[in-house]
PDB file of C-alpha atoms in Angstrom:
ATOM      1  CA  ASP A  22      18.868 -75.644  27.160  1.00 95.00           C
ATOM      2  CA  ILE A  23      18.782 -71.896  26.475  1.00 97.00           C
ATOM      3  CA  PRO A  24      15.839 -71.076  24.169  1.00 97.00           C
ATOM      4  CA  MET A  25      16.559 -68.575  21.448  1.00 98.00           C
ATOM      5  CA  THR A  26      13.617 -66.701  20.047  1.00 98.00           C
ATOM      6  CA  GLN A  27      13.850 -64.616  16.890  1.00 98.00           C
ATOM      7  CA  SER A  28      11.445 -62.002  15.541  1.00 96.00           C
ATOM      8  CA  PRO A  29       9.943 -61.628  13.120  1.00 96.00           C
ATOM      9  CA  SER A  30       9.810 -65.088  11.436  1.00 96.00           C
ATOM     10  CA  SER A  31       9.619 -63.469   8.039  1.00 97.00           C
ATOM     11  CA  LEU A  32      10.481 -59.980   6.939  1.00 96.00           C
ATOM     12  CA  PRO A  33       9.254 -58.513   3.615  1.00 96.00           C
ATOM     13  CA  ALA A  34      11.798 -55.957   2.401  1.00 96.00           C
ATOM     14  CA  SER A  35      13.132 -54.164  -0.624  1.00 95.00           C
ATOM     15  CA  VAL A  36      16.629 -53.471  -1.999  1.00 96.00           C
ATOM     16  CA  GLY A  37      18.051 -50.575  -0.182  1.00 96.00           C
ATOM     17  CA  ASP A  38      15.967 -50.996   2.972  1.00 96.00           C
ATOM     18  CA  ARG A  39      17.437 -51.070   6.414  1.00 97.00           C
ATOM     19  CA  VAL A  40      16.247 -54.101   8.239  1.00 97.00           C
ATOM     20  CA  THR A  41      16.561 -55.305  11.813  1.00 98.00           C
ATOM     21  CA  ILE A  42      16.167 -58.738  13.210  1.00 98.00           C
ATOM     22  CA  THR A  43      15.776 -59.356  16.937  1.00 98.00           C
ATOM     23  CA  CYS A  44      16.971 -62.355  18.916  1.00 98.00           C
ATOM     24  CA  ARG A  45      16.097 -62.935  22.556  1.00 98.00           C
ATOM     25  CA  ALA A  46      17.812 -65.446  24.784  1.00 98.00           C
ATOM     26  CA  GLY A  47      16.085 -67.341  27.619  1.00 98.00           C
ATOM     27  CA  GLN A  48      18.747 -66.270  30.122  1.00 97.00           C
ATOM     28  CA  ASN A  49      21.680 -63.876  30.271  1.00 98.00           C
ATOM     29  CA  ILE A  50      24.277 -64.938  27.737  1.00 97.00           C
ATOM     30  CA  PHE A  51      26.399 -61.852  28.036  1.00 97.00           C
ATOM     31  CA  ASN A  52      27.903 -61.313  24.507  1.00 96.00           C
ATOM     32  CA  CYS A  53      27.904 -65.018  23.530  1.00 97.00           C
ATOM     33  CA  LEU A  54      25.759 -64.542  20.477  1.00 98.00           C
ATOM     34  CA  ASN A  55      26.515 -65.335  16.812  1.00 98.00           C
ATOM     35  CA  TRP A  56      24.600 -64.576  13.664  1.00 98.00           C
ATOM     36  CA  TYR A  57      24.540 -66.765  10.513  1.00 98.00           C
ATOM     37  CA  GLN A  58      23.147 -66.313   7.030  1.00 98.00           C
ATOM     38  CA  GLN A  59      21.702 -69.252   5.120  1.00 97.00           C
ATOM     39  CA  LYS A  60      20.771 -69.257   1.466  1.00 96.00           C
ATOM     40  CA  SER A  61      18.673 -71.984  -0.098  1.00 93.00           C
ATOM     41  CA  GLY A  62      20.596 -75.171  -0.602  1.00 93.00           C
ATOM     42  CA  SER A  63      23.650 -73.901   1.171  1.00 96.00           C
ATOM     43  CA  ALA A  64      25.245 -74.231   4.606  1.00 97.00           C
ATOM     44  CA  PRO A  65      24.984 -71.436   7.083  1.00 98.00           C
ATOM     45  CA  LYS A  66      27.621 -68.701   6.868  1.00 98.00           C
ATOM     46  CA  LEU A  67      28.975 -66.826   9.916  1.00 98.00           C
ATOM     47  CA  LEU A  68      28.327 -63.083   9.770  1.00 98.00           C
ATOM     48  CA  ILE A  69      28.753 -61.781  13.322  1.00 98.00           C
ATOM     49  CA  TYR A  70      30.348 -63.418  16.432  1.00 98.00           C
ATOM     50  CA  GLY A  71      30.397 -62.173  19.955  1.00 97.00           C
ATOM     51  CA  ALA A  72      27.261 -60.075  19.323  1.00 97.00           C
ATOM     52  CA  SER A  73      29.027 -57.290  17.438  1.00 97.00           C
ATOM     53  CA  ASN A  74      32.294 -58.560  15.785  1.00 97.00           C
ATOM     54  CA  LEU A  75      32.042 -58.754  11.986  1.00 97.00           C
ATOM     55  CA  GLN A  76      33.495 -61.956  10.549  1.00 97.00           C
ATOM     56  CA  SER A  77      36.317 -61.425   8.011  1.00 95.00           C
ATOM     57  CA  GLY A  78      35.025 -60.904   4.493  1.00 96.00           C
ATOM     58  CA  VAL A  79      31.532 -59.954   5.505  1.00 98.00           C
ATOM     59  CA  PRO A  80      30.300 -56.649   4.152  1.00 97.00           C
ATOM     60  CA  SER A  81      30.135 -53.678   6.547  1.00 97.00           C
ATOM     61  CA  ARG A  82      26.418 -53.187   5.902  1.00 97.00           C
ATOM     62  CA  PHE A  83      25.929 -56.004   8.395  1.00 98.00           C
ATOM     63  CA  SER A  84      26.126 -55.048  12.090  1.00 98.00           C
ATOM     64  CA  GLY A  85      25.139 -56.651  15.370  1.00 98.00           C
ATOM     65  CA  SER A  86      24.412 -55.250  18.759  1.00 98.00           C
ATOM     66  CA  GLY A  87      23.110 -56.181  22.160  1.00 98.00           C
ATOM     67  CA  SER A  88      24.132 -58.049  25.309  1.00 97.00           C
ATOM     68  CA  GLY A  89      22.481 -60.085  28.057  1.00 97.00           C
ATOM     69  CA  THR A  90      19.226 -61.371  26.543  1.00 98.00           C
ATOM     70  CA  GLU A  91      18.436 -59.066  23.718  1.00 98.00           C
ATOM     71  CA  PHE A  92      20.327 -58.839  20.400  1.00 98.00           C
ATOM     72  CA  THR A  93      19.826 -57.319  16.983  1.00 98.00           C
ATOM     73  CA  LEU A  94      21.256 -57.890  13.564  1.00 98.00           C
ATOM     74  CA  THR A  95      20.923 -54.931  11.219  1.00 98.00           C
ATOM     75  CA  ILE A  96      21.473 -54.797   7.473  1.00 97.00           C
ATOM     76  CA  SER A  97      21.927 -51.246   6.305  1.00 96.00           C
ATOM     77  CA  GLY A  98      21.176 -50.966   2.616  1.00 94.00           C
ATOM     78  CA  LEU A  99      19.735 -54.348   1.669  1.00 96.00           C
ATOM     79  CA  GLN A 100      21.328 -55.889  -1.386  1.00 96.00           C
ATOM     80  CA  PRO A 101      19.771 -58.509  -3.711  1.00 95.00           C
ATOM     81  CA  GLU A 102      22.200 -61.152  -2.391  1.00 96.00           C
ATOM     82  CA  ASP A 103      20.995 -60.530   1.244  1.00 97.00           C
ATOM     83  CA  PHE A 104      17.631 -62.124   0.650  1.00 94.00           C
ATOM     84  CA  ALA A 105      18.142 -65.208   2.837  1.00 96.00           C
ATOM     85  CA  THR A 106      17.321 -66.760   6.254  1.00 96.00           C
ATOM     86  CA  TYR A 107      19.207 -65.489   9.290  1.00 98.00           C
ATOM     87  CA  TYR A 108      19.829 -67.421  12.556  1.00 98.00           C
ATOM     88  CA  CYS A 109      21.164 -66.475  15.863  1.00 98.00           C
ATOM     89  CA  GLN A 110      23.079 -68.990  18.027  1.00 98.00           C
ATOM     90  CA  GLN A 111      24.178 -68.770  21.627  1.00 98.00           C
ATOM     91  CA  SER A 112      27.673 -70.049  22.576  1.00 97.00           C
ATOM     92  CA  TYR A 113      27.322 -69.380  26.369  1.00 97.00           C
ATOM     93  CA  ASN A 114      26.793 -72.937  27.308  1.00 94.00           C
ATOM     94  CA  VAL A 115      26.138 -76.483  26.158  1.00 95.00           C
ATOM     95  CA  PRO A 116      24.015 -77.467  24.363  1.00 97.00           C
ATOM     96  CA  ARG A 117      24.565 -74.761  21.815  1.00 97.00           C
ATOM     97  CA  THR A 118      21.160 -73.542  20.563  1.00 98.00           C
ATOM     98  CA  PHE A 119      19.874 -71.665  17.535  1.00 98.00           C
ATOM     99  CA  GLY A 120      16.973 -69.367  16.911  1.00 98.00           C
ATOM    100  CA  GLN A 121      14.249 -70.625  14.548  1.00 96.00           C
ATOM    101  CA  GLY A 122      15.299 -68.259  11.794  1.00 97.00           C
ATOM    102  CA  THR A 123      14.161 -65.079  10.124  1.00 97.00           C
ATOM    103  CA  THR A 124      13.600 -65.099   6.396  1.00 96.00           C
ATOM    104  CA  VAL A 125      14.180 -61.769   4.598  1.00 97.00           C
ATOM    105  CA  GLU A 126      12.085 -61.948   1.455  1.00 94.00           C
ATOM    106  CA  ILE A 127      11.173 -59.627  -1.365  1.00 82.00           C
TER     107      ILE A 127
ATOM    108  CA  GLN B   7      41.473 -71.877   3.685  1.00 90.00           C
ATOM    109  CA  VAL B   8      39.749 -74.717   5.519  1.00 94.00           C
ATOM    110  CA  HIS B   9      37.411 -76.980   3.624  1.00 97.00           C
ATOM    111  CA  LEU B  10      35.149 -79.591   5.135  1.00 97.00           C
ATOM    112  CA  ARG B  11      33.203 -82.318   3.352  1.00 98.00           C
ATOM    113  CA  GLU B  12      30.706 -84.793   4.801  1.00 98.00           C
ATOM    114  CA  SER B  13      30.370 -88.297   3.452  1.00 98.00           C
ATOM    115  CA  GLY B  14      28.250 -91.282   4.185  1.00 97.00           C
ATOM    116  CA  PRO B  15      25.061 -93.067   3.159  1.00 96.00           C
ATOM    117  CA  GLY B  16      22.093 -90.946   2.193  1.00 95.00           C
ATOM    118  CA  LEU B  17      19.576 -93.552   3.350  1.00 97.00           C
ATOM    119  CA  VAL B  18      19.521 -95.469   6.611  1.00 98.00           C
ATOM    120  CA  LYS B  19      16.905 -97.930   7.776  1.00 98.00           C
ATOM    121  CA  PRO B  20      15.047 -97.405  11.057  1.00 97.00           C
ATOM    122  CA  SER B  21      16.775 -98.862  14.154  1.00 97.00           C
ATOM    123  CA  GLU B  22      20.088 -98.909  12.302  1.00 98.00           C
ATOM    124  CA  THR B  23      23.196 -96.763  12.802  1.00 98.00           C
ATOM    125  CA  LEU B  24      23.925 -93.588  10.935  1.00 98.00           C
ATOM    126  CA  SER B  25      27.613 -93.131  10.255  1.00 98.00           C
ATOM    127  CA  LEU B  26      29.082 -90.021   8.748  1.00 98.00           C
ATOM    128  CA  THR B  27      32.659 -88.871   8.205  1.00 98.00           C
ATOM    129  CA  CYS B  28      33.913 -85.231   7.789  1.00 98.00           C
ATOM    130  CA  SER B  29      37.118 -84.823   5.823  1.00 97.00           C
ATOM    131  CA  VAL B  30      39.038 -81.623   6.462  1.00 96.00           C
ATOM    132  CA  SER B  31      41.681 -79.983   4.243  1.00 93.00           C
ATOM    133  CA  GLY B  32      43.482 -76.689   4.688  1.00 91.00           C
ATOM    134  CA  ASP B  33      43.731 -76.990   8.447  1.00 88.00           C
ATOM    135  CA  SER B  34      45.229 -79.211  11.135  1.00 86.00           C
ATOM    136  CA  LEU B  35      42.796 -81.009  13.337  1.00 88.00           C
ATOM    137  CA  SER B  36      45.377 -80.816  16.125  1.00 86.00           C
ATOM    138  CA  ARG B  37      45.190 -77.113  16.646  1.00 85.00           C
ATOM    139  CA  SER B  38      44.247 -76.428  20.273  1.00 83.00           C
ATOM    140  CA  ILE B  39      41.869 -73.610  19.578  1.00 87.00           C
ATOM    141  CA  HIS B  40      39.631 -75.605  17.339  1.00 91.00           C
ATOM    142  CA  TYR B  41      36.879 -78.061  18.076  1.00 94.00           C
ATOM    143  CA  TRP B  42      35.084 -79.985  15.357  1.00 96.00           C
ATOM    144  CA  ALA B  43      31.353 -80.106  15.280  1.00 98.00           C
ATOM    145  CA  TRP B  44      28.302 -81.887  13.895  1.00 98.00           C
ATOM    146  CA  ILE B  45      25.087 -79.881  13.437  1.00 98.00           C
ATOM    147  CA  ARG B  46      21.873 -81.014  11.727  1.00 98.00           C
ATOM    148  CA  GLN B  47      18.933 -79.288  10.213  1.00 98.00           C
ATOM    149  CA  SER B  48      15.484 -80.575   9.749  1.00 94.00           C
ATOM    150  CA  PRO B  49      12.288 -78.806   8.806  1.00 80.00           C
ATOM    151  CA  GLY B  50      10.739 -79.671  12.124  1.00 76.00           C
ATOM    152  CA  LYS B  51      13.516 -78.790  14.495  1.00 77.00           C
ATOM    153  CA  GLY B  52      15.522 -76.198  12.644  1.00 89.00           C
ATOM    154  CA  LEU B  53      19.266 -76.157  13.356  1.00 96.00           C
ATOM    155  CA  GLU B  54      20.350 -78.514  16.091  1.00 97.00           C
ATOM    156  CA  TRP B  55      23.822 -78.834  17.524  1.00 98.00           C
ATOM    157  CA  ILE B  56      24.757 -82.532  17.965  1.00 98.00           C
ATOM    158  CA  GLY B  57      28.215 -82.234  19.501  1.00 97.00           C
ATOM    159  CA  ASN B  58      31.852 -81.114  19.352  1.00 96.00           C
ATOM    160  CA  ILE B  59      35.031 -83.174  19.417  1.00 95.00           C
ATOM    161  CA  PHE B  60      38.502 -82.059  20.354  1.00 93.00           C
ATOM    162  CA  HIS B  61      41.747 -83.398  18.894  1.00 91.00           C
ATOM    163  CA  SER B  62      42.344 -85.388  22.084  1.00 90.00           C
ATOM    164  CA  GLY B  63      39.211 -87.341  21.379  1.00 89.00           C
ATOM    165  CA  ASN B  64      37.223 -85.712  24.204  1.00 92.00           C
ATOM    166  CA  TYR B  65      33.768 -84.628  23.117  1.00 92.00           C
ATOM    167  CA  LYS B  66      30.593 -83.032  24.213  1.00 94.00           C
ATOM    168  CA  ILE B  67      27.224 -84.204  23.049  1.00 96.00           C
ATOM    169  CA  HIS B  68      23.708 -82.742  23.118  1.00 96.00           C
ATOM    170  CA  PRO B  69      22.031 -84.270  26.299  1.00 96.00           C
ATOM    171  CA  SER B  70      19.003 -85.452  24.288  1.00 95.00           C
ATOM    172  CA  LEU B  71      21.352 -87.475  21.950  1.00 96.00           C
ATOM    173  CA  LYS B  72      23.980 -88.607  24.491  1.00 94.00           C
ATOM    174  CA  SER B  73      22.822 -92.172  24.761  1.00 96.00           C
ATOM    175  CA  ARG B  74      22.917 -92.651  20.986  1.00 97.00           C
ATOM    176  CA  VAL B  75      25.894 -90.666  19.787  1.00 97.00           C
ATOM    177  CA  THR B  76      29.624 -91.341  19.611  1.00 96.00           C
ATOM    178  CA  MET B  77      32.241 -89.201  17.919  1.00 97.00           C
ATOM    179  CA  THR B  78      35.766 -90.003  16.859  1.00 96.00           C
ATOM    180  CA  ILE B  79      38.656 -88.131  15.358  1.00 95.00           C
ATOM    181  CA  ASP B  80      41.720 -89.222  13.353  1.00 94.00           C
ATOM    182  CA  THR B  81      44.040 -86.292  13.170  1.00 91.00           C
ATOM    183  CA  SER B  82      46.529 -88.074  10.968  1.00 92.00           C
ATOM    184  CA  GLN B  83      43.869 -88.816   8.403  1.00 92.00           C
ATOM    185  CA  ARG B  84      42.312 -85.496   8.875  1.00 94.00           C
ATOM    186  CA  HIS B  85      38.812 -86.602   9.498  1.00 96.00           C
ATOM    187  CA  PHE B  86      36.330 -86.912  12.296  1.00 97.00           C
ATOM    188  CA  SER B  87      33.250 -89.095  12.448  1.00 97.00           C
ATOM    189  CA  LEU B  88      29.760 -89.276  13.840  1.00 98.00           C
ATOM    190  CA  ASN B  89      27.765 -92.445  14.789  1.00 98.00           C
ATOM    191  CA  LEU B  90      24.159 -92.169  15.735  1.00 98.00           C
ATOM    192  CA  THR B  91      22.447 -95.476  16.759  1.00 98.00           C
ATOM    193  CA  SER B  92      18.836 -96.610  16.713  1.00 98.00           C
ATOM    194  CA  VAL B  93      17.820 -93.961  14.226  1.00 98.00           C
ATOM    195  CA  THR B  94      14.126 -93.071  13.610  1.00 97.00           C
ATOM    196  CA  ALA B  95      12.375 -90.903  11.032  1.00 95.00           C
ATOM    197  CA  ALA B  96      13.004 -87.985  13.436  1.00 94.00           C
ATOM    198  CA  ASP B  97      16.670 -88.233  12.625  1.00 96.00           C
ATOM    199  CA  THR B  98      16.111 -87.407   9.016  1.00 97.00           C
ATOM    200  CA  ALA B  99      17.978 -84.195   8.372  1.00 97.00           C
ATOM    201  CA  ILE B 100      20.784 -82.491   6.562  1.00 98.00           C
ATOM    202  CA  TYR B 101      23.946 -83.202   8.584  1.00 98.00           C
ATOM    203  CA  TYR B 102      26.633 -80.588   8.605  1.00 98.00           C
ATOM    204  CA  CYS B 103      30.217 -80.799   9.987  1.00 98.00           C
ATOM    205  CA  ALA B 104      31.723 -77.513  11.043  1.00 98.00           C
ATOM    206  CA  ARG B 105      34.809 -76.058  12.668  1.00 97.00           C
ATOM    207  CA  ARG B 106      34.319 -74.343  16.073  1.00 96.00           C
ATOM    208  CA  ASN B 107      36.690 -71.513  16.382  1.00 94.00           C
ATOM    209  CA  ILE B 108      37.231 -68.951  19.201  1.00 92.00           C
ATOM    210  CA  ALA B 109      38.081 -65.254  19.357  1.00 90.00           C
ATOM    211  CA  ALA B 110      37.393 -62.457  21.829  1.00 82.00           C
ATOM    212  CA  THR B 111      36.516 -65.288  24.353  1.00 88.00           C
ATOM    213  CA  VAL B 112      33.506 -66.292  22.273  1.00 94.00           C
ATOM    214  CA  SER B 113      33.164 -69.434  20.231  1.00 95.00           C
ATOM    215  CA  PHE B 114      31.422 -69.776  16.904  1.00 97.00           C
ATOM    216  CA  PHE B 115      31.182 -71.995  13.857  1.00 98.00           C
ATOM    217  CA  ASP B 116      33.163 -70.345  11.198  1.00 96.00           C
ATOM    218  CA  SER B 117      33.502 -72.980   8.505  1.00 97.00           C
ATOM    219  CA  TRP B 118      30.907 -75.527   7.439  1.00 98.00           C
ATOM    220  CA  GLY B 119      30.761 -78.442   5.059  1.00 98.00           C
ATOM    221  CA  GLN B 120      28.162 -78.410   2.244  1.00 97.00           C
ATOM    222  CA  GLY B 121      25.892 -80.782   4.233  1.00 97.00           C
ATOM    223  CA  ILE B 122      24.643 -84.277   3.455  1.00 98.00           C
ATOM    224  CA  LEU B 123      20.959 -85.209   3.424  1.00 97.00           C
ATOM    225  CA  VAL B 124      20.237 -88.403   5.451  1.00 97.00           C
ATOM    226  CA  THR B 125      16.929 -89.973   5.209  1.00 97.00           C
ATOM    227  CA  VAL B 126      15.705 -92.623   7.663  1.00 97.00           C
ATOM    228  CA  SER B 127      13.280 -94.940   5.834  1.00 96.00           C
ATOM    229  CA  SER B 128      12.776 -98.601   5.242  1.00 95.00           C
TER     230      SER B 128
END
């Protein structure tokens, strides 16, 4: 299994902030990295696929970068609806694995 | 727009079999670019991929669950199913079904069901 490690685990922030979440893979996964947002009581929602491709319908304030073993998710201009938990997930091999999550909180 | 919905019992006794079904609308289960997945989420283990199934019936399962999991698909009825045998309290989780899509040579889960909480308890 490829371990996925996110940092930080929690991230205090304010509306309008630029926030960055880091995800590190236990081995080279090239660009096979996806980001999801999960709000309380709801299923995860795909934000970014292939490290940097914005999923249709996702606001452009979300962006992703990185390759190999280190990746980042950036939210430029945090909005009230962005307070949630964010997960990275590798799709390089089986079993698919997820990071432990980063909670963006007020 | 694709819509997925999980169904099944919310309570299963230890050592028994957990059986869930995911009903799909708005998409064909026969499209060759899609796999159909089960993912679970528990407080202790976070998000855990269980497995994917293809319209042919071929599937891949998490190695740690391989001995206890079977998956089936019925494209005509537009649903796929998960069976997990010999459950323990560690299998208590929210179970999600999802569609695995692919673009730019990368795969991802782009549509998810609402999830179903399954508790293992006597």
